[in-house]
XYZ file of C-alpha atoms in Angstrom:
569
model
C -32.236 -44.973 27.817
C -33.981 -41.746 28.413
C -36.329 -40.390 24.950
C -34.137 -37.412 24.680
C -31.501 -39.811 23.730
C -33.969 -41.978 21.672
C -35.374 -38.887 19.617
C -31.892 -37.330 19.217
C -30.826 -40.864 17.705
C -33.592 -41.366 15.528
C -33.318 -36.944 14.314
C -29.515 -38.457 13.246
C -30.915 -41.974 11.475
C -33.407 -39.672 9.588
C -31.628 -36.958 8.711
C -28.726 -39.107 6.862
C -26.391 -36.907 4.767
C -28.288 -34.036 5.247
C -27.726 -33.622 8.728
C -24.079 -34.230 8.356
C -21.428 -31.528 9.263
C -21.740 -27.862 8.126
C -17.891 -27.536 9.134
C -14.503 -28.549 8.664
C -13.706 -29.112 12.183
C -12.872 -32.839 13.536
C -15.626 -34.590 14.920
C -14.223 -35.825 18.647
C -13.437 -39.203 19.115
C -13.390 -40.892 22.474
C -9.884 -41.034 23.660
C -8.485 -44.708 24.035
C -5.029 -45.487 24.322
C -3.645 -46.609 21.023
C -3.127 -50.353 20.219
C 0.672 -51.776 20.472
C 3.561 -51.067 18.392
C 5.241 -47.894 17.162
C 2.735 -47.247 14.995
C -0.100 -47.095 17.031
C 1.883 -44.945 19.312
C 2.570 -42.708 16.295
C -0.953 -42.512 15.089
C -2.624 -41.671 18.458
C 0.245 -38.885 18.958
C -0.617 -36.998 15.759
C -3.863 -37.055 16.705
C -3.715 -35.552 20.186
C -1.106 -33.482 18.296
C -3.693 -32.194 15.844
C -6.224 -31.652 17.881
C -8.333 -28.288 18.283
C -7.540 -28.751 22.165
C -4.030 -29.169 21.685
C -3.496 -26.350 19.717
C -4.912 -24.220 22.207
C -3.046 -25.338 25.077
C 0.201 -24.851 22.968
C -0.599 -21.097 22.188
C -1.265 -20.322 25.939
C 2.490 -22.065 26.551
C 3.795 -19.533 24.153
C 2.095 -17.015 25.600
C 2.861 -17.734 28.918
C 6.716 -18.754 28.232
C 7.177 -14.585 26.018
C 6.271 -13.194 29.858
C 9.248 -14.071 30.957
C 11.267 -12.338 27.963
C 9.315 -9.161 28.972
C 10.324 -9.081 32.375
C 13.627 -10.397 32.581
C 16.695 -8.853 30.804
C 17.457 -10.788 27.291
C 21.213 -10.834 26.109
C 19.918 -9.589 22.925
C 18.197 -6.866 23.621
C 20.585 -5.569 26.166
C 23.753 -7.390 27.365
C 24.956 -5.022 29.614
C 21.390 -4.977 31.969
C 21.459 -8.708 31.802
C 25.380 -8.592 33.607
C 23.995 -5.635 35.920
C 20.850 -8.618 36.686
C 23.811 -10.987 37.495
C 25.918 -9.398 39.495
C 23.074 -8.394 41.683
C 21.570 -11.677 41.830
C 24.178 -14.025 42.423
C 21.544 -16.777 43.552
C 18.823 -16.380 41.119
C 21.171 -15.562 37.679
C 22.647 -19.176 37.724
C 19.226 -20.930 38.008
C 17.848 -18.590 34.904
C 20.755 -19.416 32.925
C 20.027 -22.832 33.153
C 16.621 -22.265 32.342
C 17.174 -20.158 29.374
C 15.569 -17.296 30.559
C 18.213 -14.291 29.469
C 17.699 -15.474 25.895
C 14.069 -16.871 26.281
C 13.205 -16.582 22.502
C 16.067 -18.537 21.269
C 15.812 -20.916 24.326
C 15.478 -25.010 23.349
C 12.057 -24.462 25.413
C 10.262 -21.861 23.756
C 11.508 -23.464 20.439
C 9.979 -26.349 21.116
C 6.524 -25.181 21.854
C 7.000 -22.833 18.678
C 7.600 -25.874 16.293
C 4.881 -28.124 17.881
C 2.590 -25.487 17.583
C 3.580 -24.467 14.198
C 3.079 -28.560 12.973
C -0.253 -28.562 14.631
C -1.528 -26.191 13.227
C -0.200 -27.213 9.743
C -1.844 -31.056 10.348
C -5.223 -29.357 11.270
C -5.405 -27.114 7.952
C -4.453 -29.753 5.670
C -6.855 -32.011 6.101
C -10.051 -29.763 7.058
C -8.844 -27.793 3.533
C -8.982 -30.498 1.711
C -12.187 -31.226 2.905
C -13.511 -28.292 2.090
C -12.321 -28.236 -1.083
C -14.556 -31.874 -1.465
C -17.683 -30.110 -0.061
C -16.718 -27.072 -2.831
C -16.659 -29.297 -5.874
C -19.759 -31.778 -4.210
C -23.281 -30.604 -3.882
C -25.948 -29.844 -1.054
C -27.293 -33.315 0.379
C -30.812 -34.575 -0.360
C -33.561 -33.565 1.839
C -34.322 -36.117 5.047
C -37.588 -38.146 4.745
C -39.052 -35.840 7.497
C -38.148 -32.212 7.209
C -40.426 -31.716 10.228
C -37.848 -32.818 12.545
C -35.202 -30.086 11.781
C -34.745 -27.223 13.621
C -36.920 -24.655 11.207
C -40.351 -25.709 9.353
C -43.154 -25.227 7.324
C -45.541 -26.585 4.880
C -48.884 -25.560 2.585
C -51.014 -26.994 0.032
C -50.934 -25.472 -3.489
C -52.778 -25.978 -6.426
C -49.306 -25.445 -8.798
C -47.592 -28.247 -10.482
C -44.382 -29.739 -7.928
C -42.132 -29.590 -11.094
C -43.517 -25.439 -11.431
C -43.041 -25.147 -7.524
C -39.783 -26.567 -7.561
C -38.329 -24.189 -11.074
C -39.702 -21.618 -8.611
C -37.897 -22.433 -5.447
C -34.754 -23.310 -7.587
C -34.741 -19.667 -9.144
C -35.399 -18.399 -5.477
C -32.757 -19.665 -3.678
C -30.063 -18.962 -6.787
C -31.155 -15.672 -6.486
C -30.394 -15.397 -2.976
C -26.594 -16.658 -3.667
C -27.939 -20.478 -2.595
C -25.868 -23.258 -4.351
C -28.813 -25.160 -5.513
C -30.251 -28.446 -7.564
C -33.097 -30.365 -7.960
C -32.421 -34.211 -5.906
C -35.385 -36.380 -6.771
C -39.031 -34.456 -5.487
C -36.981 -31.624 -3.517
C -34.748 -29.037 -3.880
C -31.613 -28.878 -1.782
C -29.265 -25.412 -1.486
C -26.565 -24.301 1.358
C -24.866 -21.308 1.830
C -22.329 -19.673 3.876
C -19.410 -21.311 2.788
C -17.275 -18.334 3.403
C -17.558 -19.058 7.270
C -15.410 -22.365 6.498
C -12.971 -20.537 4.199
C -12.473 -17.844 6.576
C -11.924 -20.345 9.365
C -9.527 -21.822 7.355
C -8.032 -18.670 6.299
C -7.626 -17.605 10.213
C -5.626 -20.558 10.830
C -3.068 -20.134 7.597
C -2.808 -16.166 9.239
C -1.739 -17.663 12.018
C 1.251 -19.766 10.565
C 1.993 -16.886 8.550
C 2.703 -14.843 11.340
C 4.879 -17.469 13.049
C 6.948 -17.313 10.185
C 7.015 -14.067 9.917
C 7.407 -14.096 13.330
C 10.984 -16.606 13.182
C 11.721 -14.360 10.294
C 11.693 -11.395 12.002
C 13.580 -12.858 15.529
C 16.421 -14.811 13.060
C 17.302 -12.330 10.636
C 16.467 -8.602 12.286
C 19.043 -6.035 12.715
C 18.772 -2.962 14.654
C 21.235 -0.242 15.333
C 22.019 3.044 16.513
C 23.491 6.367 15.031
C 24.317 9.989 16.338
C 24.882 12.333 13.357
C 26.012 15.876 13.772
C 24.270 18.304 11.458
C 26.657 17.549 8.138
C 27.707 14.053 9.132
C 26.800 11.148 6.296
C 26.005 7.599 7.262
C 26.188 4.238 5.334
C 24.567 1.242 5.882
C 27.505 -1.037 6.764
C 28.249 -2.482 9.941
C 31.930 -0.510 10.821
C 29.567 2.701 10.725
C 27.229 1.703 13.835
C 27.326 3.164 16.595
C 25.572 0.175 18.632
C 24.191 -2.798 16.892
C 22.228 -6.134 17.897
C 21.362 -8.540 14.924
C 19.288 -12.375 15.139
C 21.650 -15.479 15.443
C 20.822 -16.243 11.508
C 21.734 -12.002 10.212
C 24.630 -11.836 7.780
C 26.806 -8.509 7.334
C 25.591 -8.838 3.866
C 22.052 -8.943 4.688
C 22.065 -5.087 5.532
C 19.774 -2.960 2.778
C 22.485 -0.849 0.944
C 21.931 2.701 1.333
C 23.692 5.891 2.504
C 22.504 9.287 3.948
C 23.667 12.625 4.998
C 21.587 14.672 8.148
C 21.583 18.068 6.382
C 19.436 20.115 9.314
C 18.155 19.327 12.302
C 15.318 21.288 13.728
C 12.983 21.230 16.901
C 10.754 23.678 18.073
C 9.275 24.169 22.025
C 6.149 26.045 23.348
C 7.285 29.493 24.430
C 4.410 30.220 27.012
C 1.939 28.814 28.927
C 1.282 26.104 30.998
C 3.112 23.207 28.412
C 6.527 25.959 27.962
C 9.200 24.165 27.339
C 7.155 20.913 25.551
C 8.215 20.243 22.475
C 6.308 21.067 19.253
C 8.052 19.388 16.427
C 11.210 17.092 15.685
C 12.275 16.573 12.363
C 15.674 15.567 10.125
C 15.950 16.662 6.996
C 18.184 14.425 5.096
C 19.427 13.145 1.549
C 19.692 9.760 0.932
C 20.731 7.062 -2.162
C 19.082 3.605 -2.218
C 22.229 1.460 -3.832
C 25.447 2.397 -4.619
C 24.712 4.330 -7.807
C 20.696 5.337 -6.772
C 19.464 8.902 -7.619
C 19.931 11.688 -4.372
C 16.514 12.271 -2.662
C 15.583 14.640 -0.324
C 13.595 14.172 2.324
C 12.206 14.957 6.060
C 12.230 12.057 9.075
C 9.889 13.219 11.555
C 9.251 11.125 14.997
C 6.874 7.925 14.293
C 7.483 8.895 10.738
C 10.425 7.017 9.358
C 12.198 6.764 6.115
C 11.229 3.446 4.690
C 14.165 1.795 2.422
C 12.904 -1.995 0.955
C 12.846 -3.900 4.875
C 14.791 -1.203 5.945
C 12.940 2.126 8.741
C 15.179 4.674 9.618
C 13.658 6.270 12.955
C 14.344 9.476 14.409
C 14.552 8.713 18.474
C 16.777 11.299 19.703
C 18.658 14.577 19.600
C 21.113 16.967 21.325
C 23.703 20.457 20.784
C 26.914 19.779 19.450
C 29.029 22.747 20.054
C 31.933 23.803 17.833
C 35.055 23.841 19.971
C 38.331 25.067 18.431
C 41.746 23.778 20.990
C 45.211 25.903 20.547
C 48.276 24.738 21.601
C 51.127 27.072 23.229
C 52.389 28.262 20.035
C 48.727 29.178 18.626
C 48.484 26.840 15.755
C 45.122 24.760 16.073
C 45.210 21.316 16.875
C 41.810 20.162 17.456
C 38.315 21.980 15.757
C 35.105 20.010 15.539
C 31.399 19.964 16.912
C 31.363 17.652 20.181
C 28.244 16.260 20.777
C 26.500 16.338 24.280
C 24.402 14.268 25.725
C 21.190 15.663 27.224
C 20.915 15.020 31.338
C 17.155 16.454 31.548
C 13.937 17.647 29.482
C 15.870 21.054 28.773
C 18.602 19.708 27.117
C 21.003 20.340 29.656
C 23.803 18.580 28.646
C 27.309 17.228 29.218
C 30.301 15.723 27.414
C 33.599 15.611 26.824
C 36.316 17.014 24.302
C 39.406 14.616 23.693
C 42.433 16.077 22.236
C 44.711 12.640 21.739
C 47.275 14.291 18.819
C 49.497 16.985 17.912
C 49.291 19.059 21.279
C 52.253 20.374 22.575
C 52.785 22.872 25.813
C 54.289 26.289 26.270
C 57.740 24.238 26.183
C 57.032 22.296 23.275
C 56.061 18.888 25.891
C 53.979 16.217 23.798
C 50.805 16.124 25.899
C 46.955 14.963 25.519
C 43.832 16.907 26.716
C 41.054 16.090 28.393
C 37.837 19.024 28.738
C 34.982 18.362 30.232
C 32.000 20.222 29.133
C 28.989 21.277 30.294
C 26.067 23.020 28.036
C 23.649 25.108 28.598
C 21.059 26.035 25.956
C 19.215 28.668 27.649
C 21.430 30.201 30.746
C 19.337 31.542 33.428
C 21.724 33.415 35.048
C 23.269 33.611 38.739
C 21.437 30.531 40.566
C 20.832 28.473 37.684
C 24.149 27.616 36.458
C 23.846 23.702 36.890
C 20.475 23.641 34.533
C 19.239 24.948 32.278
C 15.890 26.994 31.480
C 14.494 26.094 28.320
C 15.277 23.676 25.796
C 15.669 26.142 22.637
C 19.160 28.103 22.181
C 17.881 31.671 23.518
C 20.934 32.200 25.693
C 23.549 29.322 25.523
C 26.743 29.215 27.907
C 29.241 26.678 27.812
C 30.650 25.572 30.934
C 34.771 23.800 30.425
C 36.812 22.374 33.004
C 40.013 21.204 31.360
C 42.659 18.842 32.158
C 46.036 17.454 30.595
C 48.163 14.592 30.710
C 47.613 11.016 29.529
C 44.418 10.210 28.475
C 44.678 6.347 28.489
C 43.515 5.622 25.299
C 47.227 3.896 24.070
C 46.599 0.946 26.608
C 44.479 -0.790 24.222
C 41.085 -1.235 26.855
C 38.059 0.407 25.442
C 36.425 3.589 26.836
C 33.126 6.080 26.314
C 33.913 8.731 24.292
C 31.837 10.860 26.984
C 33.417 10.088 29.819
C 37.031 11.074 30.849
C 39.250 9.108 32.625
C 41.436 11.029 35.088
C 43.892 8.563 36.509
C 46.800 9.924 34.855
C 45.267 13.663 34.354
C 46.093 16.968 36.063
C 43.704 19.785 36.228
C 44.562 23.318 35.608
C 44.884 25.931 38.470
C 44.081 29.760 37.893
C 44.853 32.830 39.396
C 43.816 31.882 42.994
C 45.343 28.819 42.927
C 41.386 26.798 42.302
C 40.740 24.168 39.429
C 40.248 25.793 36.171
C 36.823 26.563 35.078
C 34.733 28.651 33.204
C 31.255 29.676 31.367
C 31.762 30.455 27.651
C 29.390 32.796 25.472
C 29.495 31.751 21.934
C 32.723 33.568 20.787
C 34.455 33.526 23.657
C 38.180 31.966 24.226
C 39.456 30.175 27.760
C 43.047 31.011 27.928
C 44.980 28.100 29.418
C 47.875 28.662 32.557
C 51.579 29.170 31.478
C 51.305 29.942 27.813
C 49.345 26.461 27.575
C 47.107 27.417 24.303
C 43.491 28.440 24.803
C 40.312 26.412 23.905
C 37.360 29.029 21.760
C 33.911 27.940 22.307
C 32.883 29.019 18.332
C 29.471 31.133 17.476
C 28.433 27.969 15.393
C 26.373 25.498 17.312
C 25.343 22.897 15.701
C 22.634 20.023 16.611
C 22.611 16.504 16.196
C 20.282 13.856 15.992
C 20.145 10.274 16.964
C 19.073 7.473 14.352
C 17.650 3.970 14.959
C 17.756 1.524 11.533
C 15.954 -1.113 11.991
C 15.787 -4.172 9.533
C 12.452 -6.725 9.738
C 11.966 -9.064 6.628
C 8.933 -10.555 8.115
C 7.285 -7.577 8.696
C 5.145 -6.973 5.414
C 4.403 -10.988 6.109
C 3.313 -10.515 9.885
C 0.734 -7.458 8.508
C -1.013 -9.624 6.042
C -1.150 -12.531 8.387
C -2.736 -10.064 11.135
C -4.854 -8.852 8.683
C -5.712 -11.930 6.949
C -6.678 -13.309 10.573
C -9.087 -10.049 11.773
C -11.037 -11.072 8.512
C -11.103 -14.681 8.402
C -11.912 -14.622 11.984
C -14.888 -12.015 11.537
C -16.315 -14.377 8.681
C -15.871 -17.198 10.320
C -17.802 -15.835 13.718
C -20.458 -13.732 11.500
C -21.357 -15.715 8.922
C -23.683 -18.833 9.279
C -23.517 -21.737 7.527
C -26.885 -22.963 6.691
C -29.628 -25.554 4.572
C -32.710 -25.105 3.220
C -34.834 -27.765 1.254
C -37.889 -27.603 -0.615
C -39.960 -30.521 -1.386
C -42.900 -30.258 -3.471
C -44.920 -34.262 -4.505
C -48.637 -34.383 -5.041
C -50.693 -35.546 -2.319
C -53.603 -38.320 -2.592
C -55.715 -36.010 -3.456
C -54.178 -34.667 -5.865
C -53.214 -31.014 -4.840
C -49.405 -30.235 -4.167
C -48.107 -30.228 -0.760
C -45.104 -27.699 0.059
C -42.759 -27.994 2.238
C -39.470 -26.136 3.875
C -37.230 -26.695 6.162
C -33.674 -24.781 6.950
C -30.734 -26.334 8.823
C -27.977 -24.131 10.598
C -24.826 -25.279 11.965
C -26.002 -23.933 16.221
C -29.677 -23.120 16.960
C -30.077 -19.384 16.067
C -33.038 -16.915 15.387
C -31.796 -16.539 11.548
C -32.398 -19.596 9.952
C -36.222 -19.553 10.863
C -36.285 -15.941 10.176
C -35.031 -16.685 6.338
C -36.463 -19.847 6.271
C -39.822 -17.522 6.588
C -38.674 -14.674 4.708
C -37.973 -17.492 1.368
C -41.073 -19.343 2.257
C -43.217 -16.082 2.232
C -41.873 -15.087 -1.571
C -42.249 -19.338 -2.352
C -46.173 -18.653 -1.195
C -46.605 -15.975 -3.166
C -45.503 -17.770 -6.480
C -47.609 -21.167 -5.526
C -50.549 -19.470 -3.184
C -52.103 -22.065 -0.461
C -55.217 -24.313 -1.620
C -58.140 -24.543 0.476
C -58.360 -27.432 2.724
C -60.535 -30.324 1.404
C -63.219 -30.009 4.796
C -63.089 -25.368 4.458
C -64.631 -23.847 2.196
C -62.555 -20.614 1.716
C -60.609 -19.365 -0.790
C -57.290 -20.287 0.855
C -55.301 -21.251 4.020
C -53.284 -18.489 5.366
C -49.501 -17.621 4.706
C -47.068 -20.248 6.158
C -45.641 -19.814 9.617
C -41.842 -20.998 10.169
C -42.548 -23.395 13.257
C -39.067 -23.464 15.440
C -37.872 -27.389 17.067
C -38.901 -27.306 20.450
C -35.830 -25.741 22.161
C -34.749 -23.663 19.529
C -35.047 -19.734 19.489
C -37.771 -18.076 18.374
């Protein structure tokens, strides 16, 4: 055996309980396979389970097995992109369905790693917490017989009493924040528990965010709804335009609350290099928390939502919605409402269609439906820019219709977009010249259909809508603490040292006190020897150095801290 290993065995021997842990962690065993019978099997399992290691390896799994929910369509987030994914991957889609991999975060997989890592976690807190709570209610160890083999040193004669050197040194190191007592001739103290505690309170972060996390995944709701300027909204599921919800979410679950979008308004930069860009979005709206709750007004702007107990209301989109007013052959109105368009471009160019299912008749009283396409223009730029248009803002809107009549196909019972028009059973209208019908509208102006066929009035009123995502998180108040919680444990727990410092004062043969210090830190680092000399220093000046028995000055010099060979200096 080398005398590195001898010295470092002997440091250990003399050091005893002082030189035991300043952490919580696990000391690491040697791995050995575990005796026979279940039990030993189930003992060395939880502690391979438990391990630091372990615990690591099953965070990069998660991490590596969420990349694949990233990339690949999930049937939650999106259903229909994960049948587009399919149908153009006929190879590839039956291997990832076997795998889990279009619903990765609900997979058997991923749920796996999450629960092993979750009880991991959970078997390395308990017991480092509870031994922290033991070093808490215990004291700092005794000093070692030789405080000149730890990492920082020093030592001086005195001519004070060791009981007055050691009140001093006890009042020092309280008054530094040291948790301190007199054991035997020496005075032990150690500080910087709160590196342990935050350690520990990084870990609990972390299991409060995968709860929060599973929270968040099983019980989330998110939806969508378009409101036209006027329209009112509650929170109930019938009233959702498109909704998505975690496999545990319950109708009942939703926040009750209603609101009504009373104005819309967004404004653009009118010159410059950025015309066009817009300036400002915002919804002004009044809402009632509960069935009976008091009216409030107020204004959703983008990245500024309405906050309702776990409940955001987000403003992500908006559009025109043009009043259109449809007569039939004999005049009387059969169909008057705002149709919303859907924006094609980043001038609100936009495009739609107006259904007219009941109570249209023809010029010879023939039960018929209509179908109008519609095309919008907020800002027309005239001859050569009819397909787009020019700015964003309403400076000079035109309303382009293209009618048709017929059946519309919505009596067979198979779903279909309310902005798109199915033409299978329509027939267009023909003008003058014998061409399809089709026209640009001012705002006031009427399109008179064929043959005493009714007209269709594109009304002065345009009105804008908006488009509202509610989302619903109960974990998400949990998942910022835990994130919080972790920055700060983890910051104490990589800024804070935990450290030792004794004092040891006995009277030597000759009968003058002999001092000395000695600090202990949990990794070799430059501030332990530079407090160690900083306490020693003020210790010095309280109990000033004796002359040595062979000089005949008044006294030896202040102490020096002397570093362990292959510490830093």
């Amino acid at each position: 055996m080398s005398n590195t290993d001898t010295d470092t065995s002997q440091d250990r021997e003399e050091l005893g309980a002082a030189g035991s842990q300043l952490s919580t962690a696990p000391q690491e065993e040697q791995t050995s396979l575990p005796g026979l019978g279940v039990i030993g099997w189930a003992r060395w399992f939880w502690r391979q389970l438990t391990s630091m290691r372990v615990a690591l390896l099953l965070l990069l799994l998660l991490s590596l097995g969420a990349i694949p929910g990233s990339l690949i369509p999930q049937t939650g987030a999106d259903a229909s992109k994960v049948e587009d994914f399919r149908a153009a991957h006929k190879t590839l889609a039956p291997v990832y369905d076997k795998l889990g991999l279009f619903h990765v975060y609900s997979s058997v997989w991923f749920s796996a790693i999450y629960i092993l890592l979750f009880v991991s976690l959970i078997g390395c807190i308990v017991p480092r917490t509870w031994q922290f709570v033991g070093q808490l209610r215990g004291r700092p160890p005794g000093a070692p017989k030789r405080l000149t083999r730890l990492p920082a040193h020093t030592a001086w004669r005195t001519t004070e009493d060791p009981e007055r050197v050691r009140e001093a040194a006890l009042a020092l190191l309280k008054k530094r924040r040291f948790r301190a007592h007199v054991v035997g001739d020496a005075v032990a103290a150690e500080k910087g528990y709160l590196r342990e505690l935050g350690n520990l309170i990084f870990h609990i972060a972390l299991i409060v965010l995968l709860v929060a996390f599973a929270s968040g995944q099983l019980y989330k709701s998110d939806g969508t709804k378009l409101m036209v300027e006027g329209d009112g909204f509650s929170n109930a599921l019938p009233m959702y335009d498109d909704f998505k919800s975690g496999s545990l979410f319950e109708p009942d679950d939703l926040v009750p609350f209603s609101f009504e979008l009373k104005d819309f308004k967004g404004t653009y930069e009118l010159t410059g290099p950025n015309r066009g860009t817009a300036r400002t979005f915002q919804a002004k709206i009044t809402y009632n928390k509960g069935a009976y709750g008091k009216q409030t007004t107020t204004t959703i702007k983008v990245n500024e939502p309405l906050k309702i107990d776990d409940s955001k209301v987000y403003l992500v989109s908006h559009g025109y919605a043009p009043v259109i007013t449809v007569r039939d052959g004999k005049g009387d109105v059969v169909y008057r409402d705002a149709v919303p368009l859907l924006p094609l471009d980043g001038n609100v160019t936009s495009q739609g269609v107006v259904k007219v299912m009941d109570g249209y008749r023809d010029a010879k009283g023939k039960k018929e439906q209509l179908g109008i396409k519609a095309f919008f223009l907020p800002t027309y730029g005239g001859a050569g820019m009819e397909i787009a248009s020019a700015f964003p803002a309403l400076l000079n809107p035109v309303l382009n219709l293209e009618p048709y009549h017929g059946d519309l196909g919505v009596d067979s019972g198979l779903p279909q977009s309310v902005y798109q028009l199915d033409k299978a059973h329509m027939k267009d209208y023909k003008d003058a010249k014998g061409a399809q019908l089709r026209d640009n509208l001012k705002p006031g102006e009427t399109m008179t259909l064929p043959n005493g066929a009714g007209s269709i009035t594109f009304e002065k009123d345009v009105k804008e809508w908006a488009g509202f995502e509610i989302v619903q998180e109960p974990g998400g108040g949990w998942a910022l603490t835990g994130a919080l919680a972790a920055i700060f444990g983890l910051a104490a727990s990589l800024f804070i040292q935990r450290r030792r410092v004794w004092v040891r004062a006995v009277r030597g043969a000759d009968g003058v006190t002999v001092v000395e210090m000695a600090g202990l830190g949990r990794s070799e680092s430059a501030k332990v020897p530079e407090e160690l000399g900083d306490l020693a220093g003020i210790l010095y000046d309280q109990a000033p150095g004796a002359p040595d028995p062979d000089d005949d000055s008044a006294a030896t010099p202040d102490p020096q801290v002397v570093p362990a060979e292959g510490a830093e200096k």
